[in-house]
CSV table of C-alpha atoms in Angstrom, one decimal:
chain,number,residue,atom,x,y,z
A,1,ASN,CA,62.1,128.0,167.3
A,2,ALA,CA,59.1,130.2,168.6
A,3,GLY,CA,60.1,133.2,166.3
A,4,VAL,CA,59.1,136.5,167.4
A,5,THR,CA,56.9,136.7,170.5
A,6,GLN,CA,55.2,139.5,171.8
A,7,THR,CA,53.1,140.1,175.1
A,8,PRO,CA,50.7,141.2,175.7
A,9,LYS,CA,48.2,140.3,173.1
A,10,PHE,CA,45.8,143.0,174.1
A,11,ARG,CA,45.7,145.8,176.8
A,12,ILE,CA,43.5,148.6,177.8
A,13,LEU,CA,45.3,151.6,179.5
A,14,LYS,CA,43.8,154.8,181.1
A,15,ILE,CA,45.1,158.0,180.1
A,16,GLY,CA,48.6,158.8,181.9
A,17,GLN,CA,49.4,155.3,182.8
A,18,SER,CA,52.5,153.6,181.6
A,19,MET,CA,53.3,150.1,180.4
A,20,THR,CA,56.2,148.1,178.6
A,21,LEU,CA,55.2,145.9,175.5
A,22,GLN,CA,57.6,142.9,175.3
A,23,CYS,CA,59.2,141.4,172.4
A,24,ALA,CA,61.6,138.7,172.2
A,25,GLN,CA,63.2,136.5,169.3
A,26,ASP,CA,65.0,133.5,169.4
A,27,MET,CA,66.7,133.4,166.1
A,28,ASN,CA,69.8,135.2,167.0
A,29,HIS,CA,68.9,138.3,165.0
A,30,ASN,CA,70.8,141.6,165.4
A,31,TYR,CA,68.3,143.5,164.0
A,32,MET,CA,65.1,144.3,165.6
A,33,TYR,CA,62.3,147.2,165.0
A,34,TRP,CA,59.0,148.5,166.6
A,35,TYR,CA,56.1,149.4,164.3
A,36,ARG,CA,52.6,150.9,164.9
A,37,GLN,CA,49.6,150.2,162.5
A,38,ASP,CA,46.9,152.7,162.9
A,39,PRO,CA,43.3,151.5,161.8
A,40,GLY,CA,43.2,151.1,158.2
A,41,MET,CA,46.7,152.3,157.8
A,42,GLY,CA,50.3,150.9,156.8
A,43,LEU,CA,52.9,150.1,159.5
A,44,LYS,CA,55.1,153.1,160.9
A,45,LEU,CA,58.4,152.7,162.5
A,46,ILE,CA,58.9,153.8,165.9
A,47,TYR,CA,62.3,152.7,167.0
A,48,TYR,CA,64.8,150.3,165.8
A,49,SER,CA,68.0,148.6,166.9
A,50,VAL,CA,71.1,147.1,165.1
A,51,GLY,CA,72.3,145.1,168.2
A,52,ALA,CA,72.5,145.0,171.8
A,53,GLY,CA,73.1,148.4,173.2
A,54,ILE,CA,72.3,150.3,170.0
A,55,THR,CA,68.9,151.9,169.4
A,56,ASP,CA,67.7,154.7,167.3
A,57,LYS,CA,64.5,156.8,166.6
A,58,GLY,CA,62.1,156.0,163.5
A,59,GLU,CA,59.4,157.9,162.0
A,60,VAL,CA,57.2,158.2,165.2
A,61,PRO,CA,59.1,157.9,168.2
A,62,ASN,CA,57.6,160.6,170.5
A,63,GLY,CA,55.9,159.0,173.6
A,64,TYR,CA,57.9,155.9,173.2
A,65,ASN,CA,61.2,154.5,174.7
A,66,VAL,CA,63.1,151.4,173.9
A,67,SER,CA,66.2,149.5,175.4
A,68,ARG,CA,68.3,146.4,174.0
A,69,SER,CA,70.2,144.9,176.6
A,70,THR,CA,70.3,141.6,175.0
A,71,THR,CA,70.1,140.3,171.4
A,72,GLU,CA,66.7,138.3,172.3
A,73,ASP,CA,64.8,141.2,173.9
A,74,PHE,CA,63.6,144.6,172.7
A,75,PRO,CA,61.2,146.0,174.8
A,76,LEU,CA,58.9,149.2,174.0
A,77,ARG,CA,58.0,151.6,176.9
A,78,LEU,CA,55.3,153.9,176.9
A,79,GLU,CA,55.2,156.7,179.2
A,80,LEU,CA,52.0,158.7,179.9
A,81,ALA,CA,49.8,156.7,177.6
A,82,ALA,CA,47.6,159.1,175.4
A,83,PRO,CA,44.5,158.2,173.1
A,84,SER,CA,46.7,158.8,170.2
A,85,GLN,CA,48.8,155.7,171.2
A,86,THR,CA,45.8,153.6,170.5
A,87,SER,CA,47.0,151.3,167.7
A,88,VAL,CA,48.2,147.7,166.8
A,89,TYR,CA,52.1,147.4,167.8
A,90,PHE,CA,54.3,145.0,165.9
A,91,CYS,CA,57.7,143.7,166.6
A,92,ALA,CA,60.0,142.4,164.0
A,93,SER,CA,63.3,141.1,163.4
A,94,SER,CA,65.9,140.4,160.9
A,95,TYR,CA,69.5,138.8,161.1
A,96,GLN,CA,70.9,141.2,158.7
A,97,GLN,CA,70.1,144.6,157.5
A,98,ASP,CA,69.6,143.2,154.0
A,99,SER,CA,67.9,140.0,155.0
A,100,TYR,CA,65.6,138.7,152.3
A,101,GLU,CA,62.7,138.4,155.0
A,102,GLN,CA,61.8,140.5,158.2
A,103,TYR,CA,60.0,138.5,160.7
A,104,PHE,CA,57.0,140.1,162.6
A,105,GLY,CA,55.6,139.0,165.8
A,106,PRO,CA,51.7,138.5,166.0
A,107,GLY,CA,50.9,142.0,167.3
A,108,THR,CA,49.7,143.8,170.5
A,109,ARG,CA,46.4,145.7,170.4
A,110,LEU,CA,46.5,148.7,172.7
A,111,THR,CA,43.9,150.8,173.6
A,112,VAL,CA,44.2,154.0,175.6
A,113,THR,CA,40.7,155.4,177.0
B,1,ALA,CA,57.3,162.8,150.3
B,2,GLN,CA,55.4,159.5,150.3
B,3,LYS,CA,57.9,156.9,149.3
B,4,ILE,CA,55.3,154.2,148.9
B,5,THR,CA,52.0,154.4,147.2
B,6,GLN,CA,49.3,152.0,146.7
B,7,THR,CA,46.4,153.8,145.0
B,8,GLN,CA,43.7,150.8,145.2
B,9,PRO,CA,42.1,151.1,148.5
B,10,GLY,CA,39.8,148.1,147.8
B,11,MET,CA,40.0,145.4,144.9
B,12,PHE,CA,37.5,142.6,144.2
B,13,VAL,CA,38.2,139.5,142.3
B,14,GLN,CA,36.1,136.4,141.3
B,15,GLU,CA,37.7,133.2,142.7
B,16,LYS,CA,40.1,131.4,140.3
B,17,GLU,CA,41.0,134.6,138.5
B,18,ALA,CA,44.2,136.6,138.6
B,19,VAL,CA,44.4,140.1,140.2
B,20,THR,CA,47.1,142.9,140.1
B,21,LEU,CA,47.5,145.0,143.0
B,22,ASP,CA,49.4,148.4,142.3
B,23,CYS,CA,52.4,150.0,144.1
B,24,THR,CA,54.5,152.7,143.3
B,25,TYR,CA,57.7,153.9,144.9
B,26,ASP,CA,60.3,156.8,145.2
B,27,THR,CA,63.7,156.4,146.0
B,28,SER,CA,67.1,158.0,144.9
B,29,ASP,CA,68.8,154.9,146.4
B,30,PRO,CA,69.9,152.6,143.7
B,31,SER,CA,70.3,149.8,145.9
B,32,TYR,CA,66.8,148.7,147.8
B,33,GLY,CA,64.4,145.9,148.0
B,34,LEU,CA,60.6,145.9,147.6
B,35,PHE,CA,58.4,143.6,150.0
B,36,TRP,CA,54.6,142.5,149.6
B,37,TYR,CA,52.9,141.6,152.9
B,38,LYS,CA,49.5,139.7,153.7
B,39,GLN,CA,47.7,140.8,156.7
B,40,PRO,CA,44.5,138.5,156.8
B,41,SER,CA,41.4,139.6,159.4
B,42,SER,CA,43.6,137.8,162.4
B,43,GLY,CA,46.1,140.6,162.1
B,44,GLU,CA,49.4,138.7,161.5
B,45,MET,CA,51.8,140.0,159.0
B,46,ILE,CA,52.6,137.2,156.3
B,47,PHE,CA,55.8,137.7,154.1
B,48,LEU,CA,55.0,136.8,150.5
B,49,ILE,CA,57.4,138.1,148.0
B,50,TYR,CA,60.7,140.0,147.8
B,51,GLN,CA,62.4,141.8,144.8
B,52,GLY,CA,65.9,143.2,144.7
B,53,SER,CA,66.5,146.4,142.8
B,54,TYR,CA,69.3,144.4,140.9
B,55,ASP,CA,67.4,141.5,140.2
B,56,GLN,CA,67.1,140.8,136.7
B,57,GLN,CA,64.0,138.7,136.6
B,58,ASN,CA,60.6,139.3,138.4
B,59,ALA,CA,60.3,137.3,141.3
B,60,THR,CA,57.7,134.5,141.9
B,61,GLU,CA,56.7,132.5,144.9
B,62,GLY,CA,54.0,130.1,144.0
B,63,ARG,CA,50.9,131.8,143.0
B,64,TYR,CA,52.5,135.1,143.7
B,65,SER,CA,54.6,137.1,141.1
B,66,LEU,CA,55.9,140.6,141.3
B,67,ASN,CA,55.9,142.8,138.1
B,68,PHE,CA,58.9,145.1,138.5
B,69,GLN,CA,59.2,147.8,136.4
B,70,LYS,CA,62.3,149.8,137.4
B,71,ALA,CA,62.0,152.6,135.1
B,72,ARG,CA,58.5,153.3,136.0
B,73,LYS,CA,59.2,152.8,139.7
B,74,SER,CA,56.3,150.2,140.1
B,75,ALA,CA,56.3,146.7,141.9
B,76,ASN,CA,52.8,145.5,141.4
B,77,LEU,CA,51.8,142.1,143.0
B,78,VAL,CA,50.2,139.6,140.8
B,79,ILE,CA,48.0,136.7,142.4
B,80,SER,CA,47.1,134.0,140.0
B,81,ALA,CA,44.0,131.8,140.4
B,82,SER,CA,42.7,133.9,143.6
B,83,GLN,CA,41.3,131.5,146.3
B,84,LEU,CA,38.7,132.7,149.0
B,85,GLY,CA,41.7,132.6,151.5
B,86,ASP,CA,43.3,135.3,149.7
B,87,SER,CA,41.0,137.9,151.2
B,88,ALA,CA,43.1,140.1,153.3
B,89,MET,CA,45.0,143.5,153.3
B,90,TYR,CA,48.1,143.7,151.2
B,91,PHE,CA,51.0,145.9,151.8
B,92,CYS,CA,53.9,147.0,149.6
B,93,ALA,CA,57.1,147.8,151.5
B,94,MET,CA,60.4,149.2,150.6
B,95,ARG,CA,63.8,149.2,152.3
B,96,GLU,CA,66.5,151.2,151.1
B,97,SER,CA,70.1,149.9,151.4
B,98,THR,CA,71.1,153.0,153.8
B,99,SER,CA,68.0,152.2,155.9
B,100,TYR,CA,69.3,149.5,158.2
B,101,GLY,CA,66.8,147.4,157.2
B,102,LYS,CA,64.0,149.8,158.2
B,103,LEU,CA,60.7,149.1,156.0
B,104,THR,CA,58.6,152.1,154.5
B,105,PHE,CA,55.0,150.6,154.2
B,106,GLY,CA,52.4,151.7,151.7
B,107,GLN,CA,48.6,152.3,153.0
B,108,GLY,CA,47.6,148.8,151.9
B,109,THR,CA,44.9,147.5,149.6
B,110,ILE,CA,42.2,145.4,150.7
B,111,LEU,CA,41.7,142.5,148.4
B,112,THR,CA,38.2,140.5,148.5
B,113,VAL,CA,37.8,137.1,146.6
B,114,HIS,CA,34.3,136.5,145.6
B,115,PRO,CA,33.2,132.8,145.2
């Protein structure tokens, strides 16, 4: 199993550009999450999904969109990138909402200049 | 209101000594889970230990143990016999039963292990 994979690892965007952060898991997990981590801070939830076709907002959803067309994939879309979106983005997944462990991807480091 | 509070921005410990990283939490949900994650300088999030609110005993995983004091709403991580490789950022996180598995993280504590 590859676990949770994220692409790209690093990206630099200009203000106003758009991009999609890819996240995939091969563990047949129903629950998937996107978090962002600002420098020196803890992680904050952007969006989450409880299964294919079902998504909902987290704590900091503004400026982002998600979709979940398959169990495996949970891409995060940034429209009109802003410097405030400079952060490290983590995707995570778990089989059930009360699973013992939430598995994290390696993260995507995004810089918006 | 802050749901997870880690009051120690940085901690230092001598190699082979034990260290306690503090975490307090706030919830009105009687069913919740508490997690500790390690984030080394390479950036990945490594799961360390889990404690459920109804667990009678404190969780242990190798050199990691969780000192769970429910009445005080604290879930401190104890690392015994510290190693140089323990130097990292440590995050406490909480999951409430009504949260669809979402984790709420504290601000983190940077642990430095001195030889």
